[in-house]
PDB file of C-alpha atoms and ligand atoms in Angstrom:
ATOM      1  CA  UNK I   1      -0.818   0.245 -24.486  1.00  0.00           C
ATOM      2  CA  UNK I   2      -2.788   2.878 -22.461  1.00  0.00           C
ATOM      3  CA  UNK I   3      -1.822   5.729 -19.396  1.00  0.00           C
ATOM      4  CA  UNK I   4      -4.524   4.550 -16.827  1.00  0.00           C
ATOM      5  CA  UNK I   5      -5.890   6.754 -13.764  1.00  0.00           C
ATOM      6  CA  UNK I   6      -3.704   6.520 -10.865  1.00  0.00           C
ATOM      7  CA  UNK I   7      -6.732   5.727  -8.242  1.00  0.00           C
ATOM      8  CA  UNK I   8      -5.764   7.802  -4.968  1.00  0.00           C
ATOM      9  CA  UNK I   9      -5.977   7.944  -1.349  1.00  0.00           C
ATOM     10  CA  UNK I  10      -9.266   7.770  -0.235  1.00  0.00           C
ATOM     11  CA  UNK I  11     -10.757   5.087  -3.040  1.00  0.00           C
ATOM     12  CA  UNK I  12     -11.463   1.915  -1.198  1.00  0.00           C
ATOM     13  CA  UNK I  13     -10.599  -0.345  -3.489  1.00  0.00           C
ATOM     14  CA  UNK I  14      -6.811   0.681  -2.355  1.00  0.00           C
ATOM     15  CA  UNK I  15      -7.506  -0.410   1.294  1.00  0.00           C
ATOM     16  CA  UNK I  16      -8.418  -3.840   0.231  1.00  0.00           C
ATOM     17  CA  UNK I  17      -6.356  -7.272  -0.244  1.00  0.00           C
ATOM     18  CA  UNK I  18      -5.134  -7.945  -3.916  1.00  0.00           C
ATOM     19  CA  UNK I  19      -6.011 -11.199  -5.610  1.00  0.00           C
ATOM     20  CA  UNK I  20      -3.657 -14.022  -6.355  1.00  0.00           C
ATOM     21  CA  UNK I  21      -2.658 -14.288 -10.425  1.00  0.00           C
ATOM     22  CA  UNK I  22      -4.390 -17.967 -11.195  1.00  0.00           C
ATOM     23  CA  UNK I  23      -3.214 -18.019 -14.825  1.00  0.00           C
ATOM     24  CA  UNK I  24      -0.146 -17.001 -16.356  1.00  0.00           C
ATOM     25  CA  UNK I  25       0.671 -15.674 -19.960  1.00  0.00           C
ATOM     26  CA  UNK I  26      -2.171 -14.872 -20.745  1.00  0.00           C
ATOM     27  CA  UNK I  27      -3.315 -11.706 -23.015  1.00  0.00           C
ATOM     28  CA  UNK I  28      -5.377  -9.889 -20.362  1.00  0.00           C
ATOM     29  CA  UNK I  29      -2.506 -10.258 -17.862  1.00  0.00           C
ATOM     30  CA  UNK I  30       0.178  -8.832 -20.420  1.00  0.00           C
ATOM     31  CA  UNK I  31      -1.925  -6.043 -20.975  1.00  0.00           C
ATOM     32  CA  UNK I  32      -2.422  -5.113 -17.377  1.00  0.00           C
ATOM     33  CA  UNK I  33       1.565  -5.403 -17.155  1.00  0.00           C
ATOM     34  CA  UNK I  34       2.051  -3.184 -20.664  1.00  0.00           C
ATOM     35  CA  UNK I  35      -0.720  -0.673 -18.693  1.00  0.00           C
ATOM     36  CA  UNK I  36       1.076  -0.040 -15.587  1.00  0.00           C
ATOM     37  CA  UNK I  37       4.029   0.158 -17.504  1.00  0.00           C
ATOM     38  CA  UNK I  38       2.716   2.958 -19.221  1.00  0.00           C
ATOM     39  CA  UNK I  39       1.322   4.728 -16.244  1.00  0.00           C
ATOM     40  CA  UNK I  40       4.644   4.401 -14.137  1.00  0.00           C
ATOM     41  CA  UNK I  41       7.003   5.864 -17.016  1.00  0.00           C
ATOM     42  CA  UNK I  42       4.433   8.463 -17.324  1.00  0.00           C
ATOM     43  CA  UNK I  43       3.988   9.336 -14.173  1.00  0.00           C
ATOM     44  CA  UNK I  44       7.521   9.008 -13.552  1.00  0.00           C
ATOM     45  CA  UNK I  45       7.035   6.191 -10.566  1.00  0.00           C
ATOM     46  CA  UNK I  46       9.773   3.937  -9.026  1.00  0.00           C
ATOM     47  CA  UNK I  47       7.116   1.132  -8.757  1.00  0.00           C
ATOM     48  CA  UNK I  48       3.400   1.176  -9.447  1.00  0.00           C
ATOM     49  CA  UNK I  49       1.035  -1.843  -7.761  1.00  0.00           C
ATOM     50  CA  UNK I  50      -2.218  -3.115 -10.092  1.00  0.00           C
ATOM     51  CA  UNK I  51      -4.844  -1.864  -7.568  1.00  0.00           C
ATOM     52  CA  UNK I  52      -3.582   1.402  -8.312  1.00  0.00           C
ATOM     53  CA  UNK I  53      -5.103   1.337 -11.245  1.00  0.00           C
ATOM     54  CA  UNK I  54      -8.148  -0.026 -10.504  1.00  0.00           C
ATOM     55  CA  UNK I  55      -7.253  -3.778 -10.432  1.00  0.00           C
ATOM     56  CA  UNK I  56      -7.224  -5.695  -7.473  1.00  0.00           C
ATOM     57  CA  UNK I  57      -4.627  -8.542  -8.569  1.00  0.00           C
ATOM     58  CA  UNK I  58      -1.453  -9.407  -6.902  1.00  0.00           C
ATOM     59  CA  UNK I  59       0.817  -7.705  -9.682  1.00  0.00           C
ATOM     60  CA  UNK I  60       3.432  -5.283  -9.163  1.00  0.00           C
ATOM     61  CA  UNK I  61       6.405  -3.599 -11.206  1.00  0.00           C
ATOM     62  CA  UNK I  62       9.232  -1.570 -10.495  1.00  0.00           C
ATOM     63  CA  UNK I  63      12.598  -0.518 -10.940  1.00  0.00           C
ATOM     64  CA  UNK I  64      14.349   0.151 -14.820  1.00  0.00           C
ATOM     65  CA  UNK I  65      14.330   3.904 -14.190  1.00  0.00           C
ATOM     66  CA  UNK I  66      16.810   6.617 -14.925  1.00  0.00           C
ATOM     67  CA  UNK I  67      15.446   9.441 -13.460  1.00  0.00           C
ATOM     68  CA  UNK I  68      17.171  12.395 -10.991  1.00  0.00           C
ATOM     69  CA  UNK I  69      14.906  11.966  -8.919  1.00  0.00           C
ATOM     70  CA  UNK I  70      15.934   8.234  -8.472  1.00  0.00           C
ATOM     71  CA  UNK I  71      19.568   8.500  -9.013  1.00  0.00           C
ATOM     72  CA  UNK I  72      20.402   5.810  -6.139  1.00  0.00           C
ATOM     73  CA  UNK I  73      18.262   3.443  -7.995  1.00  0.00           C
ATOM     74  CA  UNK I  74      19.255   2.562 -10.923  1.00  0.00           C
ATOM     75  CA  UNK I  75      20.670  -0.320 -10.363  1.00  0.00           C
ATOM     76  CA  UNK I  76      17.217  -2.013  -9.695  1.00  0.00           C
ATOM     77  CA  UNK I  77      16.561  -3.818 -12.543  1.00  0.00           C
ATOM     78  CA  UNK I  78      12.857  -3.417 -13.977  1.00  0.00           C
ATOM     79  CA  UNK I  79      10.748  -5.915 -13.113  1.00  0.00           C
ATOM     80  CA  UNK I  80       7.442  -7.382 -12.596  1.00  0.00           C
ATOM     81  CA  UNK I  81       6.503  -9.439  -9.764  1.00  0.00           C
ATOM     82  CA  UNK I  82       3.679 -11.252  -9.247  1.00  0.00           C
ATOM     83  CA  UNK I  83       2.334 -13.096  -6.367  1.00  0.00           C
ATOM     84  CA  UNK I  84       4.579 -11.897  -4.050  1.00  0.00           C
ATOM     85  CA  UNK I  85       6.252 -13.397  -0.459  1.00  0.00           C
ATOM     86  CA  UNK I  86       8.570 -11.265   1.316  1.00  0.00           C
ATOM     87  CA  UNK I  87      11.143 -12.642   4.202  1.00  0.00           C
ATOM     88  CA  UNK I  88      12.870 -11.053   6.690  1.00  0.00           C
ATOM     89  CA  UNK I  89      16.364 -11.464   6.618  1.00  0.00           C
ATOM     90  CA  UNK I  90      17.502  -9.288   9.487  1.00  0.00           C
ATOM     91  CA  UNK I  91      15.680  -7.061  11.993  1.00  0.00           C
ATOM     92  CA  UNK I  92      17.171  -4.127  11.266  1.00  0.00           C
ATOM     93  CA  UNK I  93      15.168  -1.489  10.167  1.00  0.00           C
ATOM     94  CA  UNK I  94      16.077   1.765   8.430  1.00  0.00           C
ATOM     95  CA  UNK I  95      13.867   5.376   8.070  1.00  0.00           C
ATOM     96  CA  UNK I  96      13.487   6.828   4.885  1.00  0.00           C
ATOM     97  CA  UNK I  97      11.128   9.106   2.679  1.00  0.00           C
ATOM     98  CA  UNK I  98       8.686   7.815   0.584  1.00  0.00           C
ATOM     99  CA  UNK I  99       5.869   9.279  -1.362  1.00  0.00           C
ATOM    100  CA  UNK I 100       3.215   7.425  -3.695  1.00  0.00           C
ATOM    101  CA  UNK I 101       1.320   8.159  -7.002  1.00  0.00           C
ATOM    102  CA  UNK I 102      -1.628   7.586  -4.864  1.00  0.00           C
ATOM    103  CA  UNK I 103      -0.756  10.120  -2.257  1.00  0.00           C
ATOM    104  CA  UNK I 104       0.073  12.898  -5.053  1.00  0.00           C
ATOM    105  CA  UNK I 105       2.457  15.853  -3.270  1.00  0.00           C
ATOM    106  CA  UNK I 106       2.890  14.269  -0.182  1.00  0.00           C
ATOM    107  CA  UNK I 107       5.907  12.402   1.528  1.00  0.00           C
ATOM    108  CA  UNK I 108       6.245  10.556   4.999  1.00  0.00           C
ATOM    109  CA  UNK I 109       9.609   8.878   6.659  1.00  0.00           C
ATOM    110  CA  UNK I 110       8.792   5.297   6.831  1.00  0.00           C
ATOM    111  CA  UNK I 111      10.984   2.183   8.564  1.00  0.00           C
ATOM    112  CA  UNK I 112      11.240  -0.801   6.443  1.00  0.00           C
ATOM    113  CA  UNK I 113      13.622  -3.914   6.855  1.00  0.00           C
ATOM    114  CA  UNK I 114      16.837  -3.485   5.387  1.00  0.00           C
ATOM    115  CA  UNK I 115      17.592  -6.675   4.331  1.00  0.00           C
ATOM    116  CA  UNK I 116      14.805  -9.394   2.352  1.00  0.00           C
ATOM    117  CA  UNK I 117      14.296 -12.180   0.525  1.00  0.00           C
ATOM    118  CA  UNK I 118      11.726 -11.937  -2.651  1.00  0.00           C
ATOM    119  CA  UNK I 119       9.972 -14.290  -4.061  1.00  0.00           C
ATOM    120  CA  UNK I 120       7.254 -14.386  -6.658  1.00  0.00           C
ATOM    121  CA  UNK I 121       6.621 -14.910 -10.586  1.00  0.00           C
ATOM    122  CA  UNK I 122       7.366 -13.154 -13.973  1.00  0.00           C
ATOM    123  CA  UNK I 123       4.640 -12.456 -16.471  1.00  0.00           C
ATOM    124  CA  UNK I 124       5.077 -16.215 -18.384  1.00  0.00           C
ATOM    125  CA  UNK I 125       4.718 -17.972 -14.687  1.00  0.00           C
ATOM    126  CA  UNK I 126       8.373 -18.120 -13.992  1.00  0.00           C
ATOM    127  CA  UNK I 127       8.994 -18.133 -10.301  1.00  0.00           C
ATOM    128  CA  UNK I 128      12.596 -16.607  -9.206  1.00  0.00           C
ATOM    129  CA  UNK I 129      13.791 -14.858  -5.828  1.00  0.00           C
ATOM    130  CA  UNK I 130      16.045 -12.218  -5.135  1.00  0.00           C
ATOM    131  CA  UNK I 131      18.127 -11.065  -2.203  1.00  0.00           C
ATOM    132  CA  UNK I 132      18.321  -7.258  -1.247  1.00  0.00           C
ATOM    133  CA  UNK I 133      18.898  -4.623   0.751  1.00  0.00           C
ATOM    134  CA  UNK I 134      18.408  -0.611   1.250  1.00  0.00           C
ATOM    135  CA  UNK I 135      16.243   1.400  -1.852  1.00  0.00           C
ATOM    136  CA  UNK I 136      15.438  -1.869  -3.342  1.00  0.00           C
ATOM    137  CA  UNK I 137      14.256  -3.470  -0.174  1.00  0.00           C
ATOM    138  CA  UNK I 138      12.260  -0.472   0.477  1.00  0.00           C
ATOM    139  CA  UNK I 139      10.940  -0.027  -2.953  1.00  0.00           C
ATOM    140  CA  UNK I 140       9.571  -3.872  -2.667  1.00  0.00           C
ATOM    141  CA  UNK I 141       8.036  -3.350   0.416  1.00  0.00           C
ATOM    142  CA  UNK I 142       5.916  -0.296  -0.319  1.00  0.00           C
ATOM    143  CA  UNK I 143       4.792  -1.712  -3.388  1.00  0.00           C
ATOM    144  CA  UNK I 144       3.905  -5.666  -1.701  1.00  0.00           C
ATOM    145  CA  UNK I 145       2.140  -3.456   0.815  1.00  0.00           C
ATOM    146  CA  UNK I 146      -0.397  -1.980  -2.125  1.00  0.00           C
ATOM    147  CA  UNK I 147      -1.494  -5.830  -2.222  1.00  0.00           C
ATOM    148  CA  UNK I 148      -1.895  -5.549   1.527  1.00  0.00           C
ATOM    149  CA  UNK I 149      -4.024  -2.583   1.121  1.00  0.00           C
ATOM    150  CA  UNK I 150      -1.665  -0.588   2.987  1.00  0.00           C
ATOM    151  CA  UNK I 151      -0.364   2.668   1.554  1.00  0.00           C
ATOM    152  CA  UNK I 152       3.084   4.690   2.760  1.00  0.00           C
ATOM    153  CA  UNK I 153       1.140   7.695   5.314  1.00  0.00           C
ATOM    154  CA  UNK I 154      -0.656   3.966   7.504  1.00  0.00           C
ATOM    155  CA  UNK I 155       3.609   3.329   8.265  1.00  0.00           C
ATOM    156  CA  UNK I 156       4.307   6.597   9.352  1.00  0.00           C
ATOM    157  CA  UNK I 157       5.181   6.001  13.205  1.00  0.00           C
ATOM    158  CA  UNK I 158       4.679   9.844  13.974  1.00  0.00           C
ATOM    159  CA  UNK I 159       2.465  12.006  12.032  1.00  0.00           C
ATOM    160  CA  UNK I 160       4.687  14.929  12.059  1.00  0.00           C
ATOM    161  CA  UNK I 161       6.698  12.725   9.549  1.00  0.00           C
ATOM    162  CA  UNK I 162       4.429  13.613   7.169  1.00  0.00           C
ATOM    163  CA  UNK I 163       3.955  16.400   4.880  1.00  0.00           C
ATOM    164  CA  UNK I 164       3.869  18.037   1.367  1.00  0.00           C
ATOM    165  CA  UNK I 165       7.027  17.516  -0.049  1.00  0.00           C
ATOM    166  CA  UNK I 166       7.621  21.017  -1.077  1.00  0.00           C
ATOM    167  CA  UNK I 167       7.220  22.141   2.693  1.00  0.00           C
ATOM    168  CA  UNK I 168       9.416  19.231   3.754  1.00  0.00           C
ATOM    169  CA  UNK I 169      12.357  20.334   1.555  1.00  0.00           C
ATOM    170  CA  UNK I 170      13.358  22.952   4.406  1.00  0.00           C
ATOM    171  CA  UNK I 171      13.774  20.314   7.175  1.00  0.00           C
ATOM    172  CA  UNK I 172      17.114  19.514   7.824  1.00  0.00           C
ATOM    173  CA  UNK I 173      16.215  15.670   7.725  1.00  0.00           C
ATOM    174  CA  UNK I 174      14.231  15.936   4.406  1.00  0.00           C
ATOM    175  CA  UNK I 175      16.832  13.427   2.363  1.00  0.00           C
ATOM    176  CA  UNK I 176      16.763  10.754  -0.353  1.00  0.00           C
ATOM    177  CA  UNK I 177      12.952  10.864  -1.262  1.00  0.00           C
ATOM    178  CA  UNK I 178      11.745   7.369  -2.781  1.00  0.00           C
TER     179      UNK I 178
HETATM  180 NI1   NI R 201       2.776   3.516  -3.838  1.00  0.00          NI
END
């Protein structure tokens, strides 16, 4: 197990498209899962995305915390998904805040669908899908976008919707960070 660097903002390698997984269960790609394990609990992430640590596969994990700060997620169970598809189930869009352990300090509102469909495979090669909508919709999204090279602040329709977090806490429409 090891607490990796959490590359941020600014390193190319988090602008660029992930890598498909080509082999499953294998010992390198249960170590990368143990690692960003590690480095989410310790950083106290909802989700953390491989390239954010430096490697540019199409691996992702999230959800399985307990935190405050996450109190309207706990119900997303912790998982790892790899190889991602997302589909739109409905149009509808809602705005929320988001922030990222490669954007240390800083938070932006962001629109994401409400309701998806996600599809991809566990850490053996087992594919499965799951339906969902609001935090955990959101949550998936931000972190499928990592393998997009896209990170939270390139959503952020108007600029003025993003800002350090502690200076946001005095706006009156500063609610439910993610
Ligand atoms: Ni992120």
């Amino acid at each position: 197990m090891a607490i990796r660097p959490v590359l941020r903002m600014g390193v190319p390698l988090l602008f660029e498209p992930s890598e498909a997984v080509q082999q499953f269960n294998t010992p390198e790609l249960h170590s990368l899962v143990q690692d960003l394990k590690d480095t989410m609990a310790h950083e106290a992430g909802a989700g953390i995305a491989a390239p954010q640590i430096g490697v540019s596969l199409q691996v992702v994990i999230f959800g399985g915390f307990d935190t405050p700060r996450y109190k309207d997620a706990v119900d997303i169970p912790f998982t790892v998904l790899i190889n991602p598809e997302i589909e739109i189930l409905s149009e509808s869009q809602e705005a929320g805040w988001e922030g990222c352990l490669s954007v240390p300090g800083l938070r932006g509102k962001v629109s994401r669908y409400n309701h998806i469909l996600y599809k991809g495979y566990d850490v053996q090669g087992n594919s499965f899908q799951r339906e969902v909508r609001g935090f955990h919709a959101r949550v998936v999204q931000h972190e499928v976008d990592h393998l997009k090279g896209i990170l939270f602040p390139m959503r952020v329709a108007d600029l003025h919707d993003l800002g350090f977090e502690e200076e946001l806490k005095a706006r009156a429409d500063y609610l439910n960070p993610c």
